[in-house]
Short mmCIF file of C-alpha atoms in Angstrom, two decimals:
data_model
loop_
_atom_site.label_atom_id
_atom_site.label_comp_id
_atom_site.label_asym_id
_atom_site.label_seq_id
_atom_site.Cartn_x
_atom_site.Cartn_y
_atom_site.Cartn_z
CA TYR A 21 -0.12 -0.16 0.08
CA ASN A 22 1.57 3.38 -1.09
CA HIS A 23 0.40 5.93 1.60
CA LYS A 24 1.71 8.64 -0.28
CA LEU A 25 -0.34 7.98 -3.45
CA GLY A 26 -3.23 6.28 -1.43
CA LYS A 27 -3.24 3.12 -3.55
CA TYR A 28 -2.28 -0.52 -3.80
CA GLN A 29 0.64 -1.24 -6.22
CA LYS A 30 1.96 -4.71 -7.20
CA MET A 31 5.64 -4.78 -7.28
CA ASP A 32 8.70 -6.84 -7.76
CA LEU A 33 10.15 -7.73 -4.32
CA GLU A 34 13.69 -7.05 -5.07
CA GLU A 35 12.88 -3.61 -6.70
CA TYR A 36 10.80 -2.68 -3.75
CA LEU A 37 13.76 -3.60 -1.38
CA SER A 38 16.01 -1.11 -3.48
CA GLY A 39 13.19 1.58 -2.45
CA VAL A 40 13.49 0.61 1.02
CA LEU A 41 17.09 0.69 1.41
CA ALA A 42 17.16 3.99 -0.17
CA GLY A 43 14.92 5.25 2.35
CA GLU A 44 16.36 3.48 5.50
CA MET A 45 20.16 3.75 4.97
CA SER A 46 22.62 6.20 3.54
CA PRO A 47 24.37 5.04 0.38
CA GLU A 48 27.41 6.45 1.82
CA PHE A 49 27.31 3.44 4.20
CA ASP A 50 29.72 0.59 3.87
CA ILE A 51 28.40 -2.16 1.26
CA GLU A 52 28.43 -4.76 4.10
CA ALA A 53 26.20 -2.48 6.10
CA LEU A 54 23.85 -2.07 3.04
CA ARG A 55 23.68 -5.84 2.41
CA ALA A 56 22.92 -6.39 6.17
CA GLN A 57 20.04 -3.54 5.90
CA ALA A 58 18.65 -5.25 2.72
CA ILE A 59 18.39 -8.85 4.23
CA ALA A 60 16.76 -7.25 7.24
CA ALA A 61 14.36 -5.35 5.13
CA ARG A 62 13.68 -8.56 2.84
CA THR A 63 13.11 -10.67 6.15
CA TYR A 64 10.50 -8.03 7.33
CA VAL A 65 8.42 -8.68 4.28
CA MET A 66 8.58 -12.46 4.33
CA TYR A 67 7.62 -12.30 8.09
CA LYS A 68 4.63 -10.15 7.23
CA MET A 69 3.46 -12.62 4.23
CA ASP A 70 3.35 -15.53 7.10
CA ARG A 71 0.67 -13.45 9.02
CA PRO A 72 -2.87 -11.82 8.40
CA TYR A 73 -2.70 -8.45 6.56
CA PRO A 74 -2.92 -5.60 9.27
CA SER A 75 -6.25 -3.65 9.01
CA LYS A 76 -4.25 -0.37 8.16
CA HIS A 77 -3.53 -1.78 4.53
CA LYS A 78 -5.74 -5.04 4.60
CA ASN A 79 -4.98 -5.85 0.88
CA ALA A 80 -1.24 -5.54 1.16
CA VAL A 81 1.66 -7.31 2.99
CA VAL A 82 3.40 -3.89 3.63
CA CYS A 83 2.91 -0.29 3.28
CA THR A 84 5.32 2.66 2.57
CA ASP A 85 4.86 4.39 5.91
CA PHE A 86 8.00 3.93 8.13
CA ARG A 87 5.78 4.39 11.18
CA HIS A 88 3.91 1.41 10.42
CA CYS A 89 6.03 -0.78 8.11
CA GLN A 90 9.16 0.27 6.32
CA GLU A 91 10.42 3.67 4.69
CA TYR A 92 10.08 3.33 0.70
CA LYS A 93 11.23 5.69 -1.88
CA SER A 94 10.42 5.07 -5.63
CA TYR A 95 12.96 5.27 -8.36
CA ASN A 96 11.38 8.38 -9.50
CA GLU A 97 10.88 10.05 -6.35
CA LEU A 98 14.88 9.48 -5.77
CA GLN A 99 15.68 10.91 -9.18
CA LYS A 100 13.62 14.00 -8.63
CA ILE A 101 15.07 14.44 -4.91
CA ASN A 102 18.85 13.77 -5.91
CA GLY A 103 19.47 14.08 -9.58
CA ASN A 104 20.62 11.62 -12.27
CA SER A 105 24.34 11.75 -10.98
CA TRP A 106 23.07 10.37 -7.78
CA ILE A 107 21.17 7.73 -9.48
CA LYS A 108 24.34 6.64 -11.22
CA SER A 109 26.69 6.78 -8.42
CA ARG A 110 24.73 6.04 -5.35
CA TYR A 111 21.61 3.97 -6.50
CA SER A 112 23.82 1.62 -8.36
CA LYS A 113 25.48 0.72 -4.85
CA ILE A 114 22.15 0.21 -3.24
CA GLN A 115 21.04 -2.17 -6.09
CA GLU A 116 24.16 -3.95 -5.88
CA ALA A 117 23.66 -4.43 -1.82
CA VAL A 118 20.08 -6.03 -2.90
CA LYS A 119 21.29 -8.19 -5.73
CA SER A 120 24.15 -9.67 -4.08
CA THR A 121 21.93 -10.70 -1.40
CA LYS A 122 18.95 -11.92 -3.42
CA GLY A 123 16.67 -14.33 -1.78
CA GLN A 124 18.40 -14.08 1.61
CA ILE A 125 16.33 -13.74 4.89
CA ILE A 126 17.23 -14.02 8.50
CA THR A 127 15.75 -16.97 10.26
CA TYR A 128 15.11 -18.58 13.83
CA GLU A 129 14.22 -22.00 13.87
CA ASN A 130 13.61 -22.02 10.25
CA LYS A 131 11.20 -19.11 10.19
CA ALA A 132 11.73 -15.67 9.18
CA ILE A 133 12.14 -13.34 12.22
CA LEU A 134 10.72 -9.87 13.09
CA PRO A 135 14.04 -8.09 12.14
CA LEU A 136 13.64 -4.66 14.09
CA TYR A 137 16.20 -2.03 13.46
CA PHE A 138 16.76 1.45 14.46
CA SER A 139 19.51 4.25 13.81
CA THR A 140 21.80 4.45 16.85
CA SER A 141 22.36 2.70 20.12
CA SER A 142 23.52 4.03 23.29
CA GLY A 143 26.56 1.69 23.20
CA LYS A 144 24.27 -1.50 24.00
CA THR A 145 20.93 -2.56 22.17
CA GLU A 146 17.79 -3.41 24.21
CA ASN A 147 15.84 -6.50 25.14
CA CYS A 148 12.54 -6.45 23.04
CA GLU A 149 10.56 -7.24 26.25
CA GLU A 150 11.80 -4.30 28.09
CA VAL A 151 10.78 -1.62 25.27
CA PHE A 152 7.88 -3.59 23.76
CA SER A 153 5.48 -6.01 25.26
CA ALA A 154 6.40 -8.85 23.16
CA ASN A 155 9.37 -11.27 23.85
CA TYR A 156 11.67 -12.61 21.00
CA PRO A 157 14.26 -14.87 21.78
CA TYR A 158 16.42 -13.25 18.99
CA LEU A 159 15.93 -9.62 19.96
CA LYS A 160 18.35 -9.46 23.04
CA SER A 161 20.48 -6.85 24.49
CA VAL A 162 23.96 -6.99 22.81
CA GLU A 163 27.10 -4.55 23.03
CA SER A 164 27.03 -2.27 20.14
CA PRO A 165 30.46 -0.17 20.78
CA TYR A 166 30.64 1.41 17.41
CA ASP A 167 27.62 3.52 17.58
CA LYS A 168 29.87 6.63 19.08
CA ILE A 169 30.71 7.33 15.24
CA SER A 170 26.94 8.28 14.77
CA PRO A 171 25.96 12.21 14.73
CA LYS A 172 23.05 11.16 16.77
CA PHE A 173 24.97 9.24 19.54
CA THR A 174 24.35 12.04 21.90
CA SER A 175 21.77 14.71 22.09
CA GLN A 176 20.63 17.25 24.36
CA ILE A 177 17.09 19.24 25.10
CA SER A 178 16.94 22.17 27.63
CA MET A 179 13.82 23.86 29.02
CA SER A 180 12.55 26.00 31.87
CA ASN A 181 11.32 24.11 34.91
CA ASN A 182 7.95 25.70 34.16
CA GLU A 183 7.75 24.40 30.46
CA PHE A 184 8.37 20.79 31.79
CA VAL A 185 5.59 21.28 34.60
CA ASN A 186 3.10 22.57 32.03
CA SER A 187 3.99 19.62 29.58
CA MET A 188 3.60 17.15 32.32
CA LYS A 189 0.21 18.73 33.52
CA LYS A 190 -1.02 18.57 29.82
CA THR A 191 -0.11 15.01 29.99
CA ASN A 192 -1.78 14.17 33.25
CA SER A 193 -3.82 16.65 34.80
CA SER A 194 -4.01 14.87 38.29
CA ILE A 195 -0.15 14.96 38.58
CA SER A 196 1.23 16.99 41.70
CA LEU A 197 4.30 18.82 40.46
CA SER A 198 5.81 22.15 41.30
CA ALA A 199 8.67 24.12 39.25
CA GLN A 200 10.48 24.70 42.60
CA ASP A 201 13.09 22.03 43.64
CA LEU A 202 12.24 20.01 40.63
CA GLY A 203 15.11 17.62 40.94
CA ARG A 204 13.78 16.45 44.14
CA GLN A 205 10.48 15.40 42.72
CA ILE A 206 11.79 13.29 39.86
CA SER A 207 13.47 9.77 40.34
CA ILE A 208 14.45 6.96 38.17
CA VAL A 209 12.52 3.62 39.41
CA LYS A 210 13.87 1.23 36.72
CA LYS A 211 16.41 1.03 34.03
CA SER A 212 16.52 -1.62 31.30
CA SER A 213 19.52 -3.84 30.29
CA GLY A 214 20.58 -1.54 27.67
CA GLY A 215 20.49 1.56 29.83
CA ALA A 216 17.15 3.04 28.88
CA ILE A 217 14.72 4.43 31.26
CA GLU A 218 11.98 1.80 31.71
CA LYS A 219 10.09 3.63 34.69
CA ILE A 220 10.39 7.20 35.98
CA LYS A 221 8.48 8.92 38.89
CA ILE A 222 7.63 12.33 38.39
CA GLY A 223 5.61 13.91 41.15
CA ASN A 224 3.10 11.64 42.44
CA LYS A 225 2.89 9.57 39.06
CA THR A 226 5.17 6.92 37.45
CA PHE A 227 5.69 6.93 33.71
CA ALA A 228 7.19 4.91 31.19
CA GLY A 229 10.56 5.89 29.63
CA THR A 230 9.00 5.91 26.12
CA ASP A 231 6.19 8.19 27.35
CA ILE A 232 8.71 10.79 28.35
CA ARG A 233 10.65 10.40 25.13
CA THR A 234 7.23 10.99 23.01
CA ILE A 235 6.21 14.14 25.47
CA PHE A 236 9.43 15.76 24.89
CA GLY A 237 10.55 14.57 21.38
CA LEU A 238 13.51 12.82 22.67
CA ASN A 239 15.93 10.80 20.26
CA SER A 240 15.39 7.72 22.80
CA ALA A 241 14.35 6.60 26.03
CA ASN A 242 18.04 6.46 27.26
CA PHE A 243 18.28 9.82 29.02
CA GLU A 244 19.47 11.39 32.25
CA ILE A 245 18.20 14.70 33.54
CA ALA A 246 20.62 17.33 34.87
CA PHE A 247 18.95 20.28 37.05
CA ASP A 248 19.73 23.98 37.95
CA LYS A 249 17.62 26.41 39.76
CA ASN A 250 15.31 27.28 36.90
CA ASN A 251 15.92 24.77 34.14
CA LEU A 252 16.73 21.13 33.17
CA VAL A 253 18.52 19.56 30.46
CA PHE A 254 17.81 16.08 29.03
CA ASN A 255 21.18 14.28 28.04
CA VAL A 256 20.34 11.72 25.61
CA LYS A 257 22.05 8.81 24.10
CA GLY A 258 21.09 6.94 21.00
CA TYR A 259 18.25 7.33 18.53
CA GLY A 260 15.39 4.97 18.09
CA HIS A 261 13.74 2.45 20.04
CA GLY A 262 17.07 0.56 20.66
CA VAL A 263 15.93 -3.11 19.69
CA GLY A 264 17.55 -5.41 17.02
CA MET A 265 20.14 -4.09 14.45
CA SER A 266 21.54 -0.52 14.93
CA GLN A 267 22.30 0.81 11.61
CA TRP A 268 25.34 2.87 12.82
CA GLY A 269 26.57 0.02 14.72
CA ALA A 270 26.44 -1.94 11.50
CA GLU A 271 28.18 0.53 9.61
CA GLY A 272 30.95 0.74 12.40
CA MET A 273 31.26 -2.91 12.26
CA ALA A 274 31.43 -3.00 8.46
CA LYS A 275 34.18 -0.34 8.67
CA GLY A 276 36.20 -2.61 11.13
CA GLY A 277 36.00 -5.44 8.62
CA SER A 278 32.73 -7.47 9.55
CA LYS A 279 30.79 -9.09 6.75
CA TYR A 280 26.88 -8.62 6.66
CA TYR A 281 26.43 -11.97 8.05
CA GLU A 282 28.64 -11.29 11.12
CA ILE A 283 26.68 -8.01 11.48
CA LEU A 284 23.34 -9.89 11.36
CA SER A 285 24.29 -12.68 13.74
CA HIS A 286 25.75 -10.15 16.03
CA TYR A 287 22.48 -8.16 16.42
CA TYR A 288 19.90 -11.08 16.09
CA SER A 289 20.91 -13.67 18.75
CA ASN A 290 21.06 -17.34 17.59
CA THR A 291 19.72 -16.93 13.99
CA SER A 292 20.87 -18.13 10.57
CA ILE A 293 20.79 -16.82 7.09
CA LYS A 294 18.84 -18.75 4.58
CA ASP A 295 18.24 -18.86 0.68
CA VAL A 296 14.69 -18.58 0.19
CA TYR A 297 14.63 -18.32 -3.58
#
């Protein structure tokens, strides 16, 4: 389902994957990272094919909305945005990553996995069950030390105490919270294995770290809060939900000499790569 055009389209899977890869990862990345991403994107489609089509696009396996499925950019879109020289020099690299891994998917117990991926970890990925409600045996927290090369590895958001209190009161009108001595009214209750905030107490209420991420538009739920008298700063690590393959971690591994299958077996625990066609 093409959500930009509002219509269903039948497409060759490998052609579709080039459009996903162009949307999900920079062609400046190492070819091994691009191959890993191509296989993850192909696996995602195969995983979805084995399940009932979602109500959001009940006549299609996947859609082009990255908030629901995977980002996708058509050849014409890419040509319009980037020009012909980009198509020749960069799109050809994306096509090569797809073509050289044709038919390969990631499996666990001989079935296609749910291959979650995201931009940048905090140095460790997250256990799936600590971020989402589901528990997948292959989506476990692993070390991801190369992510420091990502421009999104750290970020900061500052605001006044009053802004913070007003935002929290808009979210939950029954919260008891004052702009005075704010640091004493906030405490971290629980952290995940990867270091993200699972639960945080603010005033008289407890929130999930992912809720705070959404309310304040933070890059991830892995954050610390620094206070002074009238202001506070969110110091954030990583970018994205933190589960599965870190794209910048994959790039770092590739630059360090790892092959695409080594990258995938690192981020997706106890999995195998299988040729399905």
